Amino acid sequence: MTAQAVETGDLATVIGLEVHVQLETDTKIFCGCSTDVGDDEPNTHTCPTCLGLPGALPVVNEGAVEAAVKVGKAIDADIPEETTFHRKNYYYPDLPKNFQITQYDAPLCAEGELEFSVEGERRSVEIRRAHLEEDPGSLQHKGGSIDTADYTLVDYNRAGTPLMEIVTKPDFRSPSEVRSFLAKLTEVLEYLGIFDATRDGSLRVDANLSIVDMSDVDADEIDASVLEEADPNRTEVKNISSHKGAEKALAYEETRQRNAIQRGRVVEQETRHWDESKGVTLSMRSKEEEKDYRYFREADIPPLQVSDWKAKLDIPELPDARRERFQAEYGLNDEAADKLTSTKEVADFFEDVAERFDPGLAATWVADELLGELNYRDMAITDVSDRFDEIERLVELVADDEITTKNARETVLRDMLDEGDAPDEIVDREDLGKTSGDEVQAAVADAIEENPDAVEDYHDGDDGAINFLVGQVMGKTGGSADPGDVNQLLREELDG
């Protein structure tokens, strides 16, 4: 599907992204300080190199380069023979050197592509570049937000953490597309094993949004040259930290700019801060241009020869490939395959369960029952990763016909998640073991004897009456009989 303009008259929304991803390495990108900061005291994970002290020299973290090459392979990007680092010069309190080591005209990855789905249709976004750089520190505003704080503290624990900045072309036409793209990008990064979405600040988004007059341009032909000719005032929205936040921030900014244009006002080219608590963007400063950063080569880091790494480094099976394999190998439909490959942890767990039990039963219990209950509790599969053996035991109880599916779902699984008890313990305590055949037969006979009106309705052709009788039997057996078996027994008795 090609991107379509979101029109208000002849106005189109055009969005490009700069996504900053924290790479999972043990140490920072140019020094040996640990990246495992957690709740440690501020400024305790620092050294002369990440603080930019005189005479301290950077040494490139090989693990960060390997992670970046894996990203390049995943997005089918061009990886050059040689890549270089530059200094991006600007002053900000959390940037101890007053410059950031990054990449400029020789990025590690260029001209890639990522496919994702929006409302069931496939979209493709071009990745202009993806390069390595160091993270600044962090600011803690005390007594208010960025514009109302009494004072601000600086913590350099994060300074020097390896980042990969992924820059897209202006291929997005709506905030919802941006959210879908970020979800897919996160999925791919997690499959590569180089990114932890649960880590605080692991993904940050800067988004450039313009409202462009497309009265003389085909919406399918919007590209960089068209945008330059249209000369829109581009607004950068910074400090977005989630997929949902990106959609909300850009929806607000889109509405703000369209309202300004419709009222005859000029949209200023500026950088704006997304205030998530208030749900608004706030002006920070006029938008910098590339020349303002005075890029020049980082003389302390020689050029890196990386072309051979692309051939040597393997990447795992990515989400799309795994989704297709699940459909072919396990006979899953689109919806189940999507759910079961939503994260690598979910996909791995499903395959473990499918090795022991029928794939259809495994898919139902992982995709529908388990994920459904976790979503209801705002939990992720990683929250129960240490209990996979117990969850497999629950599936085993159902597969071996020891408890009913209803009791397994509504009592055992929910108790496991809410109270932390083991499945066998719950089954014994609640007496959920399946009722014996003689007890079910007796309950069927009693239900028929006690409900002559329902029996008469059934014989008169009201097939719905059987459901009432099934309910009566289930009540007599405490829900421990199998509804399908009960239905069959009732029909045999009534039709006999």
Tab-separated table of C-alpha atoms in Angstrom:
chain	number	residue	atom	x	y	z
A	1	MET	CA	0.000	0.000	0.000
A	2	THR	CA	1.348	3.432	-0.823
A	3	ALA	CA	1.181	6.220	1.734
A	4	GLN	CA	-1.860	8.414	1.239
A	5	ALA	CA	-2.090	12.026	2.298
A	6	VAL	CA	-4.339	12.841	5.218
A	7	GLU	CA	-6.130	15.791	3.728
A	8	THR	CA	-7.787	18.879	5.098
A	9	GLY	CA	-8.544	20.624	1.859
A	10	ASP	CA	-5.193	20.394	0.059
A	11	LEU	CA	-3.105	19.958	3.201
A	12	ALA	CA	-1.163	16.768	3.876
A	13	THR	CA	0.555	15.614	7.042
A	14	VAL	CA	4.160	14.562	6.488
A	15	ILE	CA	6.205	12.933	9.266
A	16	GLY	CA	9.772	11.671	9.535
A	17	LEU	CA	11.335	10.010	12.569
A	18	GLU	CA	14.636	9.924	14.404
A	19	VAL	CA	14.461	6.925	16.731
A	20	HIS	CA	17.141	6.581	19.401
A	21	VAL	CA	17.558	2.989	20.543
A	22	GLN	CA	19.691	1.954	23.510
A	23	LEU	CA	21.807	-1.034	22.552
A	24	GLU	CA	22.185	-3.840	25.087
A	25	THR	CA	25.888	-3.953	25.918
A	26	ASP	CA	27.606	-4.537	29.259
A	27	THR	CA	29.661	-1.359	29.031
A	28	LYS	CA	29.346	2.087	27.502
A	29	ILE	CA	30.240	2.750	23.888
A	30	PHE	CA	33.633	4.431	24.411
A	31	CYS	CA	34.695	3.369	27.912
A	32	GLY	CA	34.477	0.503	30.396
A	33	CYS	CA	31.763	1.931	32.666
A	34	SER	CA	28.812	-0.405	33.245
A	35	THR	CA	25.490	0.308	31.553
A	36	ASP	CA	23.650	-1.572	34.314
A	37	VAL	CA	22.711	1.573	36.206
A	38	GLY	CA	19.374	0.532	37.713
A	39	ASP	CA	18.568	2.619	40.785
A	40	ASP	CA	22.206	3.336	41.604
A	41	GLU	CA	23.172	6.711	43.014
A	42	PRO	CA	23.625	9.488	40.432
A	43	ASN	CA	27.066	9.951	38.897
A	44	THR	CA	28.433	6.628	40.189
A	45	HIS	CA	28.871	5.014	36.740
A	46	THR	CA	31.347	7.514	35.340
A	47	CYS	CA	35.008	7.764	34.419
A	48	PRO	CA	37.302	10.377	32.827
A	49	THR	CA	36.304	9.217	29.324
A	50	CYS	CA	32.509	9.472	29.622
A	51	LEU	CA	32.893	12.706	31.620
A	52	GLY	CA	35.057	14.186	28.858
A	53	LEU	CA	38.009	15.008	31.100
A	54	PRO	CA	41.203	16.258	29.403
A	55	GLY	CA	43.471	13.511	28.105
A	56	ALA	CA	40.869	10.707	28.255
A	57	LEU	CA	40.598	8.834	24.952
A	58	PRO	CA	37.591	6.868	23.609
A	59	VAL	CA	37.820	3.200	22.590
A	60	VAL	CA	34.956	1.803	20.495
A	61	ASN	CA	32.853	-0.977	22.045
A	62	GLU	CA	32.943	-3.903	19.607
A	63	GLY	CA	29.599	-5.217	20.879
A	64	ALA	CA	27.886	-1.964	19.916
A	65	VAL	CA	29.281	-2.182	16.390
A	66	GLU	CA	28.120	-5.796	16.064
A	67	ALA	CA	24.622	-4.801	17.213
A	68	ALA	CA	24.503	-2.002	14.646
A	69	VAL	CA	25.582	-4.340	11.848
A	70	LYS	CA	22.795	-6.753	12.852
A	71	VAL	CA	20.278	-3.927	12.563
A	72	GLY	CA	21.654	-3.114	9.119
A	73	LYS	CA	21.172	-6.697	7.997
A	74	ALA	CA	17.639	-6.824	9.431
A	75	ILE	CA	16.544	-3.720	7.495
A	76	ASP	CA	18.493	-4.736	4.361
A	77	ALA	CA	20.620	-1.601	4.543
A	78	ASP	CA	23.850	-0.787	2.744
A	79	ILE	CA	26.834	-1.339	5.044
A	80	PRO	CA	29.943	0.443	3.731
A	81	GLU	CA	33.508	-0.762	3.570
A	82	GLU	CA	34.477	1.881	6.100
A	83	THR	CA	32.636	4.028	8.631
A	84	THR	CA	33.808	7.017	10.648
A	85	PHE	CA	32.847	8.979	13.745
A	86	HIS	CA	32.329	12.724	14.042
A	87	ARG	CA	31.843	15.323	16.744
A	88	LYS	CA	28.464	17.031	16.897
A	89	ASN	CA	29.062	20.308	18.746
A	90	TYR	CA	26.438	21.887	20.954
A	91	TYR	CA	26.091	22.977	24.540
A	92	TYR	CA	23.626	21.343	26.896
A	93	PRO	CA	24.055	20.671	30.630
A	94	ASP	CA	23.841	16.863	30.291
A	95	LEU	CA	26.541	16.770	27.579
A	96	PRO	CA	29.788	16.852	29.586
A	97	LYS	CA	32.183	17.281	26.629
A	98	ASN	CA	30.060	19.973	24.937
A	99	PHE	CA	30.049	17.694	21.916
A	100	GLN	CA	28.558	14.299	21.140
A	101	ILE	CA	30.509	11.551	19.389
A	102	THR	CA	28.238	10.398	16.579
A	103	GLN	CA	28.379	9.631	12.847
A	104	TYR	CA	27.776	12.132	10.080
A	105	ASP	CA	28.562	11.542	6.401
A	106	ALA	CA	29.669	7.901	6.681
A	107	PRO	CA	27.018	6.128	8.791
A	108	LEU	CA	27.276	2.428	9.518
A	109	CYS	CA	23.958	1.719	7.757
A	110	ALA	CA	22.193	3.576	4.945
A	111	GLU	CA	19.267	3.132	2.563
A	112	GLY	CA	17.374	0.411	4.420
A	113	GLU	CA	13.694	-0.468	4.595
A	114	LEU	CA	11.214	-1.794	7.145
A	115	GLU	CA	7.798	-3.257	6.430
A	116	PHE	CA	4.930	-3.113	8.910
A	117	SER	CA	1.142	-3.393	8.960
A	118	VAL	CA	-1.394	-0.618	9.444
A	119	GLU	CA	-5.032	-1.664	9.817
A	120	GLY	CA	-4.288	-4.963	8.078
A	121	GLU	CA	-2.440	-3.434	5.107
A	122	ARG	CA	1.300	-3.661	4.504
A	123	ARG	CA	3.387	-0.479	4.452
A	124	SER	CA	7.053	0.044	3.761
A	125	VAL	CA	9.120	2.898	5.168
A	126	GLU	CA	12.571	3.760	3.892
A	127	ILE	CA	15.357	4.102	6.441
A	128	ARG	CA	17.655	6.915	5.375
A	129	ARG	CA	20.428	6.024	7.809
A	130	ALA	CA	21.158	4.222	11.062
A	131	HIS	CA	24.280	5.193	12.943
A	132	LEU	CA	26.038	4.782	16.269
A	133	GLU	CA	26.421	7.518	18.853
A	134	GLU	CA	26.741	8.095	22.573
A	135	ASP	CA	23.880	9.050	24.859
A	136	PRO	CA	24.081	12.262	26.883
A	137	GLY	CA	23.355	12.209	30.602
A	138	SER	CA	19.942	12.898	32.071
A	139	LEU	CA	18.325	15.929	33.669
A	140	GLN	CA	16.085	15.748	36.718
A	141	HIS	CA	13.786	18.756	36.975
A	142	LYS	CA	12.834	19.452	40.593
A	143	GLY	CA	9.680	21.265	41.631
A	144	GLY	CA	7.950	21.141	38.253
A	145	SER	CA	8.293	20.338	34.569
A	146	ILE	CA	11.006	21.524	32.209
A	147	ASP	CA	9.526	25.026	32.033
A	148	THR	CA	8.485	25.432	35.705
A	149	ALA	CA	11.162	23.576	37.717
A	150	ASP	CA	12.813	25.321	40.671
A	151	TYR	CA	16.136	23.796	39.699
A	152	THR	CA	17.615	20.945	37.646
A	153	LEU	CA	20.057	18.188	38.616
A	154	VAL	CA	22.366	16.417	36.179
A	155	ASP	CA	23.125	12.700	36.317
A	156	TYR	CA	25.934	11.431	34.058
A	157	ASN	CA	25.358	7.715	34.728
A	158	ARG	CA	23.758	7.383	31.292
A	159	ALA	CA	26.364	9.524	29.489
A	160	GLY	CA	28.177	7.329	26.996
A	161	THR	CA	25.522	4.605	26.792
A	162	PRO	CA	25.564	3.181	23.240
A	163	LEU	CA	22.724	4.381	21.043
A	164	MET	CA	21.705	3.648	17.508
A	165	GLU	CA	19.864	6.492	15.817
A	166	ILE	CA	17.510	5.264	13.094
A	167	VAL	CA	16.425	8.033	10.729
A	168	THR	CA	13.510	7.474	8.366
A	169	LYS	CA	12.518	9.318	5.258
A	170	PRO	CA	9.369	11.469	5.585
A	171	ASP	CA	7.190	8.502	4.640
A	172	PHE	CA	4.512	8.717	7.336
A	173	ARG	CA	1.172	10.377	6.724
A	174	SER	CA	-0.515	9.913	10.097
A	175	PRO	CA	0.331	9.449	13.800
A	176	SER	CA	-1.228	5.969	13.753
A	177	GLU	CA	1.260	4.882	11.089
A	178	VAL	CA	4.087	6.058	13.337
A	179	ARG	CA	2.797	3.982	16.243
A	180	SER	CA	2.545	0.846	14.085
A	181	PHE	CA	6.057	1.391	12.723
A	182	LEU	CA	7.545	1.807	16.214
A	183	ALA	CA	5.859	-1.393	17.373
A	184	LYS	CA	7.351	-3.304	14.438
A	185	LEU	CA	10.790	-1.751	14.915
A	186	THR	CA	10.776	-2.692	18.605
A	187	GLU	CA	9.737	-6.232	17.674
A	188	VAL	CA	12.652	-6.594	15.240
A	189	LEU	CA	15.195	-5.151	17.691
A	190	GLU	CA	14.062	-7.536	20.425
A	191	TYR	CA	14.317	-10.509	18.058
A	192	LEU	CA	17.887	-9.454	17.277
A	193	GLY	CA	18.664	-9.647	21.000
A	194	ILE	CA	20.188	-6.160	21.095
A	195	PHE	CA	17.398	-4.209	22.801
A	196	ASP	CA	15.411	-4.365	26.032
A	197	ALA	CA	12.127	-2.484	25.800
A	198	THR	CA	11.603	-2.762	29.570
A	199	ARG	CA	14.708	-0.703	30.332
A	200	ASP	CA	13.846	2.875	31.288
A	201	GLY	CA	14.668	5.292	28.471
A	202	SER	CA	15.626	2.516	26.059
A	203	LEU	CA	13.660	4.074	23.181
A	204	ARG	CA	13.250	7.777	22.550
A	205	VAL	CA	11.691	9.385	19.510
A	206	ASP	CA	12.179	12.762	17.880
A	207	ALA	CA	9.590	13.363	15.179
A	208	ASN	CA	9.558	16.003	12.449
A	209	LEU	CA	6.058	16.982	11.362
A	210	SER	CA	5.027	19.329	8.560
A	211	ILE	CA	1.687	20.313	7.101
A	212	VAL	CA	2.243	20.642	3.364
A	213	ASP	CA	0.103	22.270	0.682
A	214	MET	CA	-0.326	19.469	-1.860
A	215	SER	CA	-2.745	21.231	-4.190
A	216	ASP	CA	-0.400	20.768	-7.161
A	217	VAL	CA	1.267	17.498	-6.132
A	218	ASP	CA	0.093	13.886	-6.271
A	219	ALA	CA	-0.011	12.508	-2.711
A	220	ASP	CA	1.782	9.369	-3.899
A	221	GLU	CA	4.753	11.425	-5.088
A	222	ILE	CA	5.749	13.123	-1.846
A	223	ASP	CA	9.486	12.816	-1.352
A	224	ALA	CA	12.356	14.904	0.015
A	225	SER	CA	12.675	17.041	-3.132
A	226	VAL	CA	8.959	17.816	-3.171
A	227	LEU	CA	9.089	18.810	0.480
A	228	GLU	CA	12.068	21.101	-0.108
A	229	GLU	CA	10.227	22.786	-2.965
A	230	ALA	CA	7.059	23.125	-0.874
A	231	ASP	CA	9.273	24.638	1.887
A	232	PRO	CA	7.052	23.793	4.875
A	233	ASN	CA	8.022	24.941	8.339
A	234	ARG	CA	9.094	21.697	9.969
A	235	THR	CA	8.486	21.251	13.682
A	236	GLU	CA	10.531	18.765	15.668
A	237	VAL	CA	8.815	17.147	18.646
A	238	LYS	CA	11.320	15.743	21.140
A	239	ASN	CA	11.379	13.567	24.241
A	240	ILE	CA	8.782	10.996	23.208
A	241	SER	CA	9.374	7.739	25.051
A	242	SER	CA	6.676	5.283	23.932
A	243	HIS	CA	4.681	4.076	20.927
A	244	LYS	CA	1.440	5.410	22.395
A	245	GLY	CA	3.140	8.654	23.379
A	246	ALA	CA	4.349	9.150	19.810
A	247	GLU	CA	0.836	8.791	18.430
A	248	LYS	CA	-0.612	11.183	21.025
A	249	ALA	CA	2.153	13.775	20.644
A	250	LEU	CA	1.925	13.832	16.857
A	251	ALA	CA	-1.872	13.879	16.868
A	252	TYR	CA	-1.729	16.964	19.095
A	253	GLU	CA	0.964	18.618	16.954
A	254	GLU	CA	-0.895	17.796	13.736
A	255	THR	CA	-4.056	19.427	15.074
A	256	ARG	CA	-2.132	22.448	16.403
A	257	GLN	CA	-0.482	23.132	13.055
A	258	ARG	CA	-3.623	22.594	10.988
A	259	ASN	CA	-5.575	24.958	13.237
A	260	ALA	CA	-2.857	27.598	12.892
A	261	ILE	CA	-2.816	27.315	9.092
A	262	GLN	CA	-6.600	27.459	8.836
A	263	ARG	CA	-6.545	30.661	10.905
A	264	GLY	CA	-3.945	32.233	8.641
A	265	ARG	CA	-1.081	31.998	11.108
A	266	VAL	CA	2.505	31.027	10.319
A	267	VAL	CA	3.773	27.743	11.761
A	268	GLU	CA	7.165	28.500	13.267
A	269	GLN	CA	10.096	26.195	12.515
A	270	GLU	CA	11.034	25.151	16.028
A	271	THR	CA	11.796	22.352	18.436
A	272	ARG	CA	8.981	21.468	20.821
A	273	HIS	CA	8.898	19.345	23.975
A	274	TRP	CA	6.205	16.699	24.474
A	275	ASP	CA	4.731	17.091	27.949
A	276	GLU	CA	3.079	13.719	28.472
A	277	SER	CA	1.397	14.665	31.746
A	278	LYS	CA	-0.399	17.612	30.124
A	279	GLY	CA	-0.814	16.033	26.698
A	280	VAL	CA	0.607	19.059	24.866
A	281	THR	CA	3.745	20.111	23.006
A	282	LEU	CA	5.613	23.156	24.339
A	283	SER	CA	8.049	25.388	22.502
A	284	MET	CA	11.689	24.791	23.520
A	285	ARG	CA	13.831	26.711	21.015
A	286	SER	CA	14.141	27.633	17.374
A	287	LYS	CA	14.988	24.656	15.179
A	288	GLU	CA	18.703	24.117	14.658
A	289	GLU	CA	20.086	23.516	11.199
A	290	GLU	CA	22.822	21.065	10.300
A	291	LYS	CA	25.421	23.832	10.029
A	292	ASP	CA	24.772	24.847	13.640
A	293	TYR	CA	26.368	21.634	14.901
A	294	ARG	CA	29.741	22.260	13.209
A	295	TYR	CA	30.412	18.575	12.522
A	296	PHE	CA	34.036	17.509	12.161
A	297	ARG	CA	35.893	14.210	12.249
A	298	GLU	CA	36.581	12.577	15.631
A	299	ALA	CA	40.386	12.486	15.488
A	300	ASP	CA	40.689	10.087	18.455
A	301	ILE	CA	38.796	7.255	16.705
A	302	PRO	CA	40.262	5.876	13.470
A	303	PRO	CA	37.960	4.724	10.646
A	304	LEU	CA	36.352	1.339	11.226
A	305	GLN	CA	36.536	-1.394	8.594
A	306	VAL	CA	33.120	-3.091	8.851
A	307	SER	CA	32.334	-4.601	5.454
A	308	ASP	CA	33.417	-8.123	6.455
A	309	TRP	CA	31.198	-8.103	9.544
A	310	LYS	CA	28.040	-8.216	7.454
A	311	ALA	CA	29.055	-11.585	6.015
A	312	LYS	CA	30.341	-13.006	9.288
A	313	LEU	CA	27.538	-11.975	11.636
A	314	ASP	CA	24.385	-14.096	11.633
A	315	ILE	CA	21.012	-12.758	12.658
A	316	PRO	CA	18.170	-14.863	14.085
A	317	GLU	CA	14.854	-15.615	12.421
A	318	LEU	CA	12.979	-12.304	12.334
A	319	PRO	CA	9.267	-11.783	13.158
A	320	ASP	CA	7.895	-11.902	9.602
A	321	ALA	CA	9.796	-15.068	8.733
A	322	ARG	CA	8.772	-16.720	11.987
A	323	ARG	CA	5.157	-15.738	11.449
A	324	GLU	CA	5.135	-17.360	8.023
A	325	ARG	CA	6.808	-20.496	9.381
A	326	PHE	CA	4.274	-20.790	12.217
A	327	GLN	CA	1.441	-20.656	9.691
A	328	ALA	CA	3.032	-23.286	7.465
A	329	GLU	CA	4.366	-25.580	10.198
A	330	TYR	CA	1.582	-25.382	12.780
A	331	GLY	CA	-1.412	-24.477	10.611
A	332	LEU	CA	-2.086	-21.217	12.446
A	333	ASN	CA	-4.343	-18.503	11.080
A	334	ASP	CA	-3.151	-14.903	10.629
A	335	GLU	CA	-4.478	-13.698	13.982
A	336	ALA	CA	-2.905	-16.510	16.009
A	337	ALA	CA	0.413	-16.215	14.157
A	338	ASP	CA	0.491	-12.462	14.823
A	339	LYS	CA	-0.132	-12.940	18.537
A	340	LEU	CA	2.372	-15.755	18.898
A	341	THR	CA	5.192	-13.822	17.238
A	342	SER	CA	4.437	-10.483	18.923
A	343	THR	CA	7.598	-10.897	21.000
A	344	LYS	CA	10.458	-13.344	20.828
A	345	GLU	CA	9.644	-14.569	24.355
A	346	VAL	CA	6.066	-15.414	23.365
A	347	ALA	CA	7.202	-17.186	20.200
A	348	ASP	CA	9.855	-19.190	22.053
A	349	PHE	CA	7.381	-20.246	24.746
A	350	PHE	CA	4.763	-21.285	22.197
A	351	GLU	CA	7.271	-23.502	20.391
A	352	ASP	CA	8.272	-25.124	23.689
A	353	VAL	CA	4.617	-25.921	24.424
A	354	ALA	CA	3.951	-27.055	20.840
A	355	GLU	CA	6.774	-29.603	21.117
A	356	ARG	CA	4.933	-31.358	23.970
A	357	PHE	CA	1.283	-30.921	23.033
A	358	ASP	CA	-0.977	-30.550	20.019
A	359	PRO	CA	-0.021	-27.254	18.273
A	360	GLY	CA	-3.673	-26.196	18.141
A	361	LEU	CA	-4.051	-26.658	21.902
A	362	ALA	CA	-0.710	-24.901	22.483
A	363	ALA	CA	-1.754	-21.961	20.301
A	364	THR	CA	-5.100	-21.607	22.071
A	365	TRP	CA	-3.540	-21.627	25.512
A	366	VAL	CA	-0.658	-19.289	24.760
A	367	ALA	CA	-2.295	-16.867	22.295
A	368	ASP	CA	-5.785	-16.675	23.764
A	369	GLU	CA	-5.866	-17.851	27.369
A	370	LEU	CA	-2.449	-16.840	28.714
A	371	LEU	CA	-1.908	-13.639	26.724
A	372	GLY	CA	-5.519	-12.615	27.291
A	373	GLU	CA	-5.206	-12.932	31.072
A	374	LEU	CA	-1.805	-11.190	31.042
A	375	ASN	CA	-3.131	-8.283	28.970
A	376	TYR	CA	-6.066	-7.891	31.337
A	377	ARG	CA	-3.584	-7.499	34.200
A	378	ASP	CA	-1.286	-5.205	32.204
A	379	MET	CA	1.431	-7.868	32.394
A	380	ALA	CA	3.861	-9.200	29.775
A	381	ILE	CA	5.061	-12.733	29.114
A	382	THR	CA	8.371	-11.779	30.734
A	383	ASP	CA	6.541	-11.268	34.035
A	384	VAL	CA	5.886	-15.027	34.218
A	385	SER	CA	9.046	-16.293	32.529
A	386	ASP	CA	10.114	-18.039	35.737
A	387	ARG	CA	6.809	-19.958	35.820
A	388	PHE	CA	6.753	-21.473	32.337
A	389	ASP	CA	7.024	-24.988	33.784
A	390	GLU	CA	3.871	-24.391	35.834
A	391	ILE	CA	1.992	-23.011	32.826
A	392	GLU	CA	3.023	-26.044	30.782
A	393	ARG	CA	1.748	-28.229	33.636
A	394	LEU	CA	-1.638	-26.479	33.380
A	395	VAL	CA	-1.783	-27.208	29.641
A	396	GLU	CA	-0.860	-30.808	30.453
A	397	LEU	CA	-3.809	-31.099	32.863
A	398	VAL	CA	-6.132	-29.961	30.085
A	399	ALA	CA	-4.477	-32.140	27.432
A	400	ASP	CA	-4.741	-35.222	29.677
A	401	ASP	CA	-8.405	-34.459	30.334
A	402	GLU	CA	-7.833	-34.147	34.085
A	403	ILE	CA	-9.657	-30.809	34.391
A	404	THR	CA	-12.087	-28.939	32.179
A	405	THR	CA	-10.985	-26.086	29.965
A	406	LYS	CA	-13.413	-23.780	31.774
A	407	ASN	CA	-11.961	-24.558	35.193
A	408	ALA	CA	-8.419	-24.376	33.849
A	409	ARG	CA	-9.025	-20.897	32.486
A	410	GLU	CA	-11.405	-19.329	34.990
A	411	THR	CA	-10.022	-20.795	38.204
A	412	VAL	CA	-6.561	-22.297	37.867
A	413	LEU	CA	-4.878	-19.819	35.497
A	414	ARG	CA	-6.369	-16.769	37.182
A	415	ASP	CA	-5.398	-18.042	40.631
A	416	MET	CA	-1.873	-18.753	39.359
A	417	LEU	CA	-1.494	-15.173	38.113
A	418	ASP	CA	-3.234	-13.449	41.035
A	419	GLU	CA	-2.094	-15.555	43.969
A	420	GLY	CA	1.018	-17.276	42.667
A	421	ASP	CA	-0.134	-20.824	43.517
A	422	ALA	CA	0.895	-23.913	41.557
A	423	PRO	CA	-1.717	-25.575	39.278
A	424	ASP	CA	-1.877	-28.940	41.092
A	425	GLU	CA	-2.264	-27.154	44.422
A	426	ILE	CA	-5.222	-25.170	43.080
A	427	VAL	CA	-6.856	-28.229	41.539
A	428	ASP	CA	-6.617	-30.153	44.835
A	429	ARG	CA	-7.764	-27.234	46.986
A	430	GLU	CA	-10.767	-26.389	44.791
A	431	ASP	CA	-11.569	-30.048	44.036
A	432	LEU	CA	-11.462	-29.387	40.293
A	433	GLY	CA	-10.555	-32.887	39.135
A	434	LYS	CA	-12.956	-34.138	36.483
A	435	THR	CA	-16.011	-35.917	37.798
A	436	SER	CA	-16.081	-39.657	37.075
A	437	GLY	CA	-18.286	-41.059	34.339
A	438	ASP	CA	-20.789	-42.604	36.806
A	439	GLU	CA	-21.204	-39.265	38.624
A	440	VAL	CA	-21.789	-37.408	35.375
A	441	GLN	CA	-24.304	-40.026	34.241
A	442	ALA	CA	-26.142	-39.687	37.546
A	443	ALA	CA	-26.181	-35.884	37.227
A	444	VAL	CA	-27.584	-36.182	33.688
A	445	ALA	CA	-30.384	-38.453	34.908
A	446	ASP	CA	-31.230	-36.046	37.753
A	447	ALA	CA	-31.278	-33.016	35.434
A	448	ILE	CA	-33.699	-34.756	33.056
A	449	GLU	CA	-35.983	-35.860	35.901
A	450	GLU	CA	-36.007	-32.446	37.603
A	451	ASN	CA	-36.672	-30.359	34.452
A	452	PRO	CA	-39.595	-31.897	32.519
A	453	ASP	CA	-40.465	-28.586	30.822
A	454	ALA	CA	-36.991	-28.347	29.274
A	455	VAL	CA	-37.224	-32.001	28.202
A	456	GLU	CA	-40.584	-31.311	26.558
A	457	ASP	CA	-39.177	-28.213	24.789
A	458	TYR	CA	-36.304	-30.292	23.443
A	459	HIS	CA	-38.656	-32.959	22.107
A	460	ASP	CA	-40.750	-30.176	20.502
A	461	GLY	CA	-37.722	-29.132	18.473
A	462	ASP	CA	-36.284	-26.376	20.699
A	463	ASP	CA	-32.627	-27.342	20.491
A	464	GLY	CA	-31.723	-24.453	22.790
A	465	ALA	CA	-33.290	-26.371	25.688
A	466	ILE	CA	-30.291	-28.678	25.682
A	467	ASN	CA	-28.099	-25.765	26.763
A	468	PHE	CA	-30.252	-25.244	29.826
A	469	LEU	CA	-29.932	-28.911	30.741
A	470	VAL	CA	-26.147	-28.818	30.205
A	471	GLY	CA	-26.021	-25.921	32.648
A	472	GLN	CA	-27.980	-27.910	35.210
A	473	VAL	CA	-25.566	-30.837	34.940
A	474	MET	CA	-22.543	-28.546	35.174
A	475	GLY	CA	-23.973	-27.041	38.335
A	476	LYS	CA	-24.512	-30.470	39.894
A	477	THR	CA	-20.909	-31.470	39.118
A	478	GLY	CA	-19.386	-28.211	40.303
A	479	GLY	CA	-18.208	-27.394	36.768
A	480	SER	CA	-15.913	-30.416	36.748
A	481	ALA	CA	-17.661	-32.242	33.907
A	482	ASP	CA	-16.778	-31.637	30.292
A	483	PRO	CA	-19.607	-29.611	28.642
A	484	GLY	CA	-19.180	-31.419	25.325
A	485	ASP	CA	-19.437	-34.820	26.997
A	486	VAL	CA	-22.488	-33.673	28.966
A	487	ASN	CA	-24.185	-32.438	25.794
A	488	GLN	CA	-23.616	-35.787	24.108
A	489	LEU	CA	-24.865	-37.789	27.108
A	490	LEU	CA	-28.011	-35.687	27.376
A	491	ARG	CA	-28.837	-36.138	23.701
A	492	GLU	CA	-28.274	-39.904	23.967
A	493	GLU	CA	-30.656	-40.103	26.939
A	494	LEU	CA	-33.293	-37.795	25.398
A	495	ASP	CA	-33.177	-39.389	21.957
A	496	GLY	CA	-32.930	-42.979	23.195
